[in-house]
Amino acid sequence: MSTPRAAGQSECLLSMRGITKRFPGVVALDGVSLELRAGEVLALMGENGAGKSTLMKVLGGAFAPDEGQVLIAGRAAAIDSVRAAQRYGIALIHQELSFAPNLDIAANIFLGNEISGRSGLLRPLPRRALRARAKEFLERVGLFVSPDTPAASLLTGQLQMMEIAKALALNARIIVMDEPTSSLTAGESEKLFAIVRQLRADGIGIIYISHRLEEVMALADRITVLRDGRHVGDLEREKASHEALVSLMVGRQMSGHYFPPKAERSAGETVLEVEGVVVQGTRAPVSFSVRQGEILGFAGLVGAGRTELMCALFGALPVLSGRMTLRGKPYAPSQPRDAIERGVFLAPEDRKRHGLVLPMSIAQNTSLPDVRRYRRLGVFDRKAERRVALSEIERLRIKARGPEQKVVSLSGGNQQKVVLGKWLAMNPVVLILDEPTRGIDVGAKAEIYRNAAELARSGIAIIMVSSDMEEIVGLSDRVVVMREREIRGTLTGDEISSERIAHLMTRAEKSTGGQAA
Amino acid sequence: MRRELGMGVALFFMCLGLWVSNPDFLGQSNAINTLRQISMLGIFAIGIGFVIVTGGIDLSIGSMVGLTGVIIAKLSSTQSGGLGYPLWVAIPAALGIAVLLGLMQGLLITRLSLQPFIVTLGGMLLFRGLSQTIADGGTLSLGGSPLLDLASGGILRVQGEPLLPYPFLIFLGVIAVGSYVLHFTVYGRYLFAIGGNRDAAEYSGIAVRRIEASTYLISAGTAGLAGVCYAAYIGQMSQQVGVAYELYGIAAAVLGGCSLRGGEGTVVGIVIGAAVMRVIDNGINMFQIAYADQDGIRRLWRLNPNWTFVIIGAVILVAVVLDQVVHLVQAQRRVRESSLSVTRGPTPDARSLKPQA
């Protein structure tokens, strides 16, 4: 199956030339060119909206380009459907993994590719043969589970491997991975990197889309940067630097004050105290507290139990045992409504699903948790709703045409700000931010950080769960580190460094230090 | 398979109870009639199951059953209002129209991205209206037509009555073909993939729209087959034939384990679901308890037939509630085990807590 080609630097697998794609009112891609050689990892970088996904959709046959040409192995290719892309040996692994949870692994791996001849939908399904072949591909990607396992029971990292197996089953020569590590644990990511390197050695060309600079620097042979639909740079890995890439992506020099200085904040009294709490997903009782005006970071790998804990604080998951105190009074939310009434708000990890009603406007989203407040003489007061939304748009610098704009048409960063604005309009006591910058580009991240710091300064207690080490270190006044569903330590002030956090996060057993914060 | 097994067991005990209360339940005439009823419902319930597996819905089926029958009656009846064409013209014509109408609905749904509920709701009213127009608001009689033998006839005759009525044989054919297509072909796999995750199917290069459209054709086609049987069985076609049958079909599919969210369901389950529906229906008439009144005269207590819909509705609700309760209890147990045990398994999926009926 593999092609033992000696570092095929010369063979040009894929060449996209002058690709232009226009949508009504926008030029999504403006004469973008890209080259991929066999046995190379090409990182494709750029902020959200830079055109990476559009370019890959052109490659994958979902969009037809208005101009430009795609050459596969030197020959012009007409990629006008997903099937055509597959025939040219192109496989896309989407960021939001798309698999059929009701089917087993073997069925997912060969979905759309059951019978090589492809003729005759009514031909019998060769179950046994598919199962055996699935097993082969699973072993190749290091996923040692039975092909009969339902896909729904796999973890995110395993699903990623299943998707790669699917690409291999298609006999793909070009594999596109879109943000593959965005929801993987460090261990799973390492495994993924090993497989990517293996694929590269087998002569497969990989286009690797990622926001994570460290990852790109570790993995890529070359880096192509897009900005605003244009190709703005091609760098060899050796010549690329962290700063150079960021400034290429953003189009301006990032100021040194990416994170607002911590010195400006001072913590007041304890607001929320959590004692011996056990929730779905925690292994041992968890205790910590958060004070007024501080940002308490929650570091840990995905699956460390942080999100479940935050959901419990917000009343979205039951607290199985333990005790919580909010401003000196017992606090036991049994549903989010109870938490909201006490001023404890959650900006959830999956903002599109749990944070916003996408087809509604900014104003409607802002008033949603507190509709009763907008009653005047028994009638809903749209003017007041608009006024409040407008003031949040200004405070958070949300880029929108106005409060009437539908949330679905905003960028990720601005959507996150609408989630924040929704809660700010209600005067939070404790604000929980779960992965506040996931999938948000560099520029918008800086603004979210500034907003968070300002809120803390105004006396709100902020709990921030993040898998982004940089932001945990840069923003938190104190850091709680979780591992395998229990608290492994708390760091304050100068103790907060990526090395120490990583140490706590990854070490199997910890001999010293308590669990409580 | 949990639901299929549960309903299978429930069906068995239901039949047992009915037989104990009234041995006539399994008497030749009642048993064969019930079998015929199950068959006619099952034929189109399997078709609707194809739609439901992809996550769609077809509300036009009942009207389609009626329309097929009315067209056959109009074309072939030798009585007043009929055109007197032979059956070999009338039946294929009626089935062809049904399939065509189903295909049209499917194309509207997939090509214009319309919601199946609305399109087939429109179809339901439209086809019903067509039946009314064709029958001119009245009744078309199939009296004297050889078609009537289709319902009353069959094979393995005992004392003049067939043990296996023709509709049952058609049903067996639909079961065989349906099972093969849904569970053993590439096409069937695609139906489940589309119901499980439409995007994944699309990204895998599956012609999602074409396949989805085809399910409405299948559903209309089986409704047409059922329509032929009902026409033969009833003999008098009017706009009233087939009213609300789509809901019986959907209920049979759901009782048998199909999820209206798509991606789940089996032909066996639908067959069991159809049987449960019809046995309840029949059981309400058959169920009786013998008792002696004050004067010591033996009397039979029977269910009031006005309770039919109350009982059917309650059975459906009880079935889905029980299923969901079992599901929630299992999910909760998993959560507790993984939260407090020392094992370091993966964090349980929050989705497992959400309802899945």
Short mmCIF file of N, CA and C in Angstrom, two decimals, chain A residues 254-337:
data_model
loop_
_atom_site.label_atom_id
_atom_site.label_comp_id
_atom_site.label_asym_id
_atom_site.label_seq_id
_atom_site.Cartn_x
_atom_site.Cartn_y
_atom_site.Cartn_z
N MET A 254 2.20 42.10 16.02
CA MET A 254 1.43 41.96 17.25
C MET A 254 2.15 42.73 18.34
N SER A 255 1.40 43.52 19.07
CA SER A 255 2.05 44.27 20.14
C SER A 255 2.45 43.30 21.24
N GLY A 256 3.39 43.70 22.05
CA GLY A 256 3.84 42.84 23.13
C GLY A 256 2.76 42.64 24.18
N HIS A 257 1.76 43.52 24.19
CA HIS A 257 0.74 43.44 25.24
C HIS A 257 -0.42 42.58 24.77
N TYR A 258 -0.09 41.37 24.39
CA TYR A 258 -1.10 40.44 23.95
C TYR A 258 -2.03 40.13 25.12
N PHE A 259 -1.41 39.92 26.27
CA PHE A 259 -2.19 39.69 27.48
C PHE A 259 -2.15 40.94 28.35
N PRO A 260 -3.28 41.38 28.85
CA PRO A 260 -3.29 42.56 29.71
C PRO A 260 -2.50 42.26 30.99
N PRO A 261 -1.76 43.24 31.51
CA PRO A 261 -0.94 43.00 32.70
C PRO A 261 -1.78 42.58 33.90
N LYS A 262 -1.25 41.61 34.62
CA LYS A 262 -2.01 41.10 35.78
C LYS A 262 -1.96 42.05 36.96
N ALA A 263 -0.91 42.87 36.99
CA ALA A 263 -0.72 43.75 38.15
C ALA A 263 -1.91 44.67 38.37
N GLU A 264 -2.64 44.94 37.30
CA GLU A 264 -3.75 45.89 37.43
C GLU A 264 -4.92 45.29 38.21
N ARG A 265 -4.88 43.99 38.44
CA ARG A 265 -6.00 43.36 39.13
C ARG A 265 -5.63 43.05 40.57
N SER A 266 -6.60 43.12 41.43
CA SER A 266 -6.34 42.65 42.79
C SER A 266 -7.56 41.88 43.26
N ALA A 267 -7.31 40.73 43.86
CA ALA A 267 -8.42 39.87 44.26
C ALA A 267 -9.03 40.35 45.57
N GLY A 268 -10.33 40.31 45.64
CA GLY A 268 -11.04 40.70 46.86
C GLY A 268 -11.44 39.49 47.67
N GLU A 269 -12.67 39.52 48.19
CA GLU A 269 -13.10 38.42 49.06
C GLU A 269 -13.48 37.19 48.23
N THR A 270 -13.51 36.07 48.92
CA THR A 270 -13.93 34.84 48.27
C THR A 270 -15.42 34.93 47.92
N VAL A 271 -15.76 34.58 46.69
CA VAL A 271 -17.15 34.66 46.25
C VAL A 271 -17.77 33.27 46.24
N LEU A 272 -17.06 32.36 45.61
CA LEU A 272 -17.61 31.02 45.46
C LEU A 272 -16.65 30.02 46.08
N GLU A 273 -17.20 29.17 46.92
CA GLU A 273 -16.38 28.17 47.57
C GLU A 273 -16.94 26.80 47.22
N VAL A 274 -16.08 25.95 46.72
CA VAL A 274 -16.50 24.60 46.33
C VAL A 274 -15.78 23.62 47.23
N GLU A 275 -16.55 22.78 47.94
CA GLU A 275 -15.92 21.87 48.90
C GLU A 275 -16.33 20.43 48.65
N GLY A 276 -15.36 19.62 48.35
CA GLY A 276 -15.59 18.18 48.22
C GLY A 276 -16.68 17.81 47.24
N VAL A 277 -16.71 18.51 46.13
CA VAL A 277 -17.78 18.27 45.17
C VAL A 277 -17.42 17.12 44.22
N VAL A 278 -18.38 16.24 44.02
CA VAL A 278 -18.22 15.15 43.05
C VAL A 278 -19.30 15.32 41.99
N VAL A 279 -18.89 15.30 40.73
CA VAL A 279 -19.87 15.38 39.65
C VAL A 279 -19.55 14.28 38.66
N GLN A 280 -20.47 14.12 37.73
CA GLN A 280 -20.21 13.18 36.64
C GLN A 280 -18.90 13.60 36.00
N GLY A 281 -17.95 12.69 35.93
CA GLY A 281 -16.70 13.03 35.27
C GLY A 281 -15.58 13.39 36.23
N THR A 282 -15.85 13.59 37.51
CA THR A 282 -14.73 13.77 38.43
C THR A 282 -14.54 12.48 39.19
N ARG A 283 -13.28 12.23 39.53
CA ARG A 283 -12.99 10.95 40.15
C ARG A 283 -12.94 11.10 41.66
N ALA A 284 -12.30 12.18 42.10
CA ALA A 284 -12.19 12.43 43.53
C ALA A 284 -12.92 13.73 43.83
N PRO A 285 -13.31 13.94 45.09
CA PRO A 285 -13.97 15.19 45.45
C PRO A 285 -13.06 16.38 45.09
N VAL A 286 -13.68 17.45 44.63
CA VAL A 286 -12.93 18.62 44.17
C VAL A 286 -13.23 19.79 45.09
N SER A 287 -12.18 20.50 45.51
CA SER A 287 -12.38 21.69 46.33
C SER A 287 -11.55 22.83 45.76
N PHE A 288 -12.15 23.98 45.66
CA PHE A 288 -11.39 25.19 45.29
C PHE A 288 -12.28 26.39 45.60
N SER A 289 -11.70 27.58 45.50
CA SER A 289 -12.51 28.77 45.69
C SER A 289 -12.06 29.83 44.71
N VAL A 290 -12.93 30.77 44.46
CA VAL A 290 -12.59 31.85 43.55
C VAL A 290 -13.00 33.18 44.19
N ARG A 291 -12.11 34.19 44.03
CA ARG A 291 -12.35 35.47 44.68
C ARG A 291 -12.78 36.53 43.70
N GLN A 292 -13.34 37.57 44.25
CA GLN A 292 -13.74 38.73 43.46
C GLN A 292 -12.55 39.28 42.70
N GLY A 293 -12.74 39.63 41.47
CA GLY A 293 -11.71 40.35 40.73
C GLY A 293 -10.52 39.52 40.32
N GLU A 294 -10.62 38.20 40.37
CA GLU A 294 -9.49 37.41 39.90
C GLU A 294 -9.92 36.52 38.74
N ILE A 295 -8.90 36.12 37.99
CA ILE A 295 -9.15 35.14 36.94
C ILE A 295 -8.51 33.84 37.40
N LEU A 296 -9.36 32.85 37.63
CA LEU A 296 -8.87 31.55 38.07
C LEU A 296 -8.83 30.63 36.86
N GLY A 297 -7.63 30.24 36.47
CA GLY A 297 -7.49 29.38 35.30
C GLY A 297 -7.66 27.92 35.67
N PHE A 298 -8.28 27.17 34.79
CA PHE A 298 -8.38 25.71 34.96
C PHE A 298 -7.63 25.05 33.82
N ALA A 299 -6.43 24.54 34.14
CA ALA A 299 -5.64 23.90 33.10
C ALA A 299 -5.87 22.39 33.16
N GLY A 300 -5.61 21.74 32.06
CA GLY A 300 -5.77 20.29 32.02
C GLY A 300 -5.99 19.86 30.60
N LEU A 301 -5.88 18.58 30.38
CA LEU A 301 -6.11 18.08 29.04
C LEU A 301 -7.60 17.92 28.82
N VAL A 302 -7.97 17.85 27.56
CA VAL A 302 -9.37 17.57 27.26
C VAL A 302 -9.72 16.24 27.91
N GLY A 303 -10.86 16.17 28.56
CA GLY A 303 -11.24 14.93 29.23
C GLY A 303 -10.76 14.87 30.66
N ALA A 304 -10.19 15.98 31.17
CA ALA A 304 -9.72 15.98 32.55
C ALA A 304 -10.87 16.21 33.52
N GLY A 305 -12.05 16.47 33.01
CA GLY A 305 -13.21 16.64 33.87
C GLY A 305 -13.56 18.09 34.15
N ARG A 306 -12.90 19.00 33.46
CA ARG A 306 -13.14 20.42 33.75
C ARG A 306 -14.50 20.88 33.27
N THR A 307 -14.85 20.51 32.05
CA THR A 307 -16.12 20.96 31.50
C THR A 307 -17.29 20.45 32.34
N GLU A 308 -17.20 19.18 32.76
CA GLU A 308 -18.28 18.62 33.58
C GLU A 308 -18.41 19.39 34.89
N LEU A 309 -17.26 19.73 35.48
CA LEU A 309 -17.27 20.48 36.73
C LEU A 309 -17.95 21.84 36.52
N MET A 310 -17.61 22.51 35.43
CA MET A 310 -18.18 23.83 35.17
C MET A 310 -19.69 23.72 34.93
N CYS A 311 -20.09 22.68 34.21
CA CYS A 311 -21.52 22.47 33.98
C CYS A 311 -22.24 22.28 35.30
N ALA A 312 -21.59 21.60 36.25
CA ALA A 312 -22.21 21.39 37.56
C ALA A 312 -22.32 22.71 38.31
N LEU A 313 -21.30 23.56 38.22
CA LEU A 313 -21.37 24.87 38.88
C LEU A 313 -22.53 25.68 38.32
N PHE A 314 -22.84 25.45 37.07
CA PHE A 314 -23.89 26.19 36.38
C PHE A 314 -25.24 25.47 36.49
N GLY A 315 -25.26 24.34 37.16
CA GLY A 315 -26.53 23.62 37.35
C GLY A 315 -26.95 22.79 36.15
N ALA A 316 -26.05 22.63 35.17
CA ALA A 316 -26.43 21.86 33.98
C ALA A 316 -26.17 20.37 34.16
N LEU A 317 -25.34 20.01 35.13
CA LEU A 317 -25.13 18.60 35.47
C LEU A 317 -25.34 18.49 36.98
N PRO A 318 -25.81 17.36 37.45
CA PRO A 318 -26.06 17.25 38.89
C PRO A 318 -24.77 17.15 39.70
N VAL A 319 -24.77 17.76 40.89
CA VAL A 319 -23.68 17.59 41.84
C VAL A 319 -24.02 16.35 42.66
N LEU A 320 -23.15 15.34 42.60
CA LEU A 320 -23.49 14.07 43.24
C LEU A 320 -23.26 14.12 44.75
N SER A 321 -22.21 14.83 45.17
CA SER A 321 -22.03 15.05 46.61
C SER A 321 -21.15 16.26 46.80
N GLY A 322 -21.06 16.76 48.04
CA GLY A 322 -20.25 17.94 48.31
C GLY A 322 -21.11 19.17 48.52
N ARG A 323 -20.43 20.31 48.69
CA ARG A 323 -21.13 21.50 49.14
C ARG A 323 -20.54 22.71 48.43
N MET A 324 -21.39 23.66 48.11
CA MET A 324 -20.90 24.90 47.51
C MET A 324 -21.51 26.08 48.25
N THR A 325 -20.72 27.16 48.35
CA THR A 325 -21.19 28.37 49.02
C THR A 325 -20.94 29.54 48.09
N LEU A 326 -21.98 30.36 47.90
CA LEU A 326 -21.83 31.54 47.06
C LEU A 326 -22.10 32.77 47.93
N ARG A 327 -21.12 33.62 48.05
CA ARG A 327 -21.22 34.83 48.88
C ARG A 327 -21.77 34.49 50.28
N GLY A 328 -21.21 33.43 50.86
CA GLY A 328 -21.57 33.09 52.23
C GLY A 328 -22.83 32.29 52.40
N LYS A 329 -23.59 32.12 51.32
CA LYS A 329 -24.83 31.35 51.45
C LYS A 329 -24.73 30.05 50.68
N PRO A 330 -25.42 29.02 51.14
CA PRO A 330 -25.37 27.74 50.42
C PRO A 330 -25.81 27.92 48.98
N TYR A 331 -25.14 27.18 48.11
CA TYR A 331 -25.42 27.31 46.68
C TYR A 331 -25.55 25.92 46.10
N ALA A 332 -26.76 25.56 45.66
CA ALA A 332 -26.97 24.22 45.12
C ALA A 332 -27.89 24.31 43.91
N PRO A 333 -27.36 24.72 42.77
CA PRO A 333 -28.22 24.87 41.59
C PRO A 333 -28.63 23.50 41.05
N SER A 334 -29.91 23.33 40.79
CA SER A 334 -30.33 22.06 40.21
C SER A 334 -30.63 22.21 38.73
N GLN A 335 -30.64 23.44 38.25
CA GLN A 335 -30.81 23.71 36.83
C GLN A 335 -30.17 25.06 36.54
N PRO A 336 -29.81 25.33 35.30
CA PRO A 336 -29.13 26.59 34.99
C PRO A 336 -29.89 27.81 35.48
N ARG A 337 -31.19 27.73 35.49
CA ARG A 337 -32.00 28.85 35.96
C ARG A 337 -31.63 29.28 37.38
#
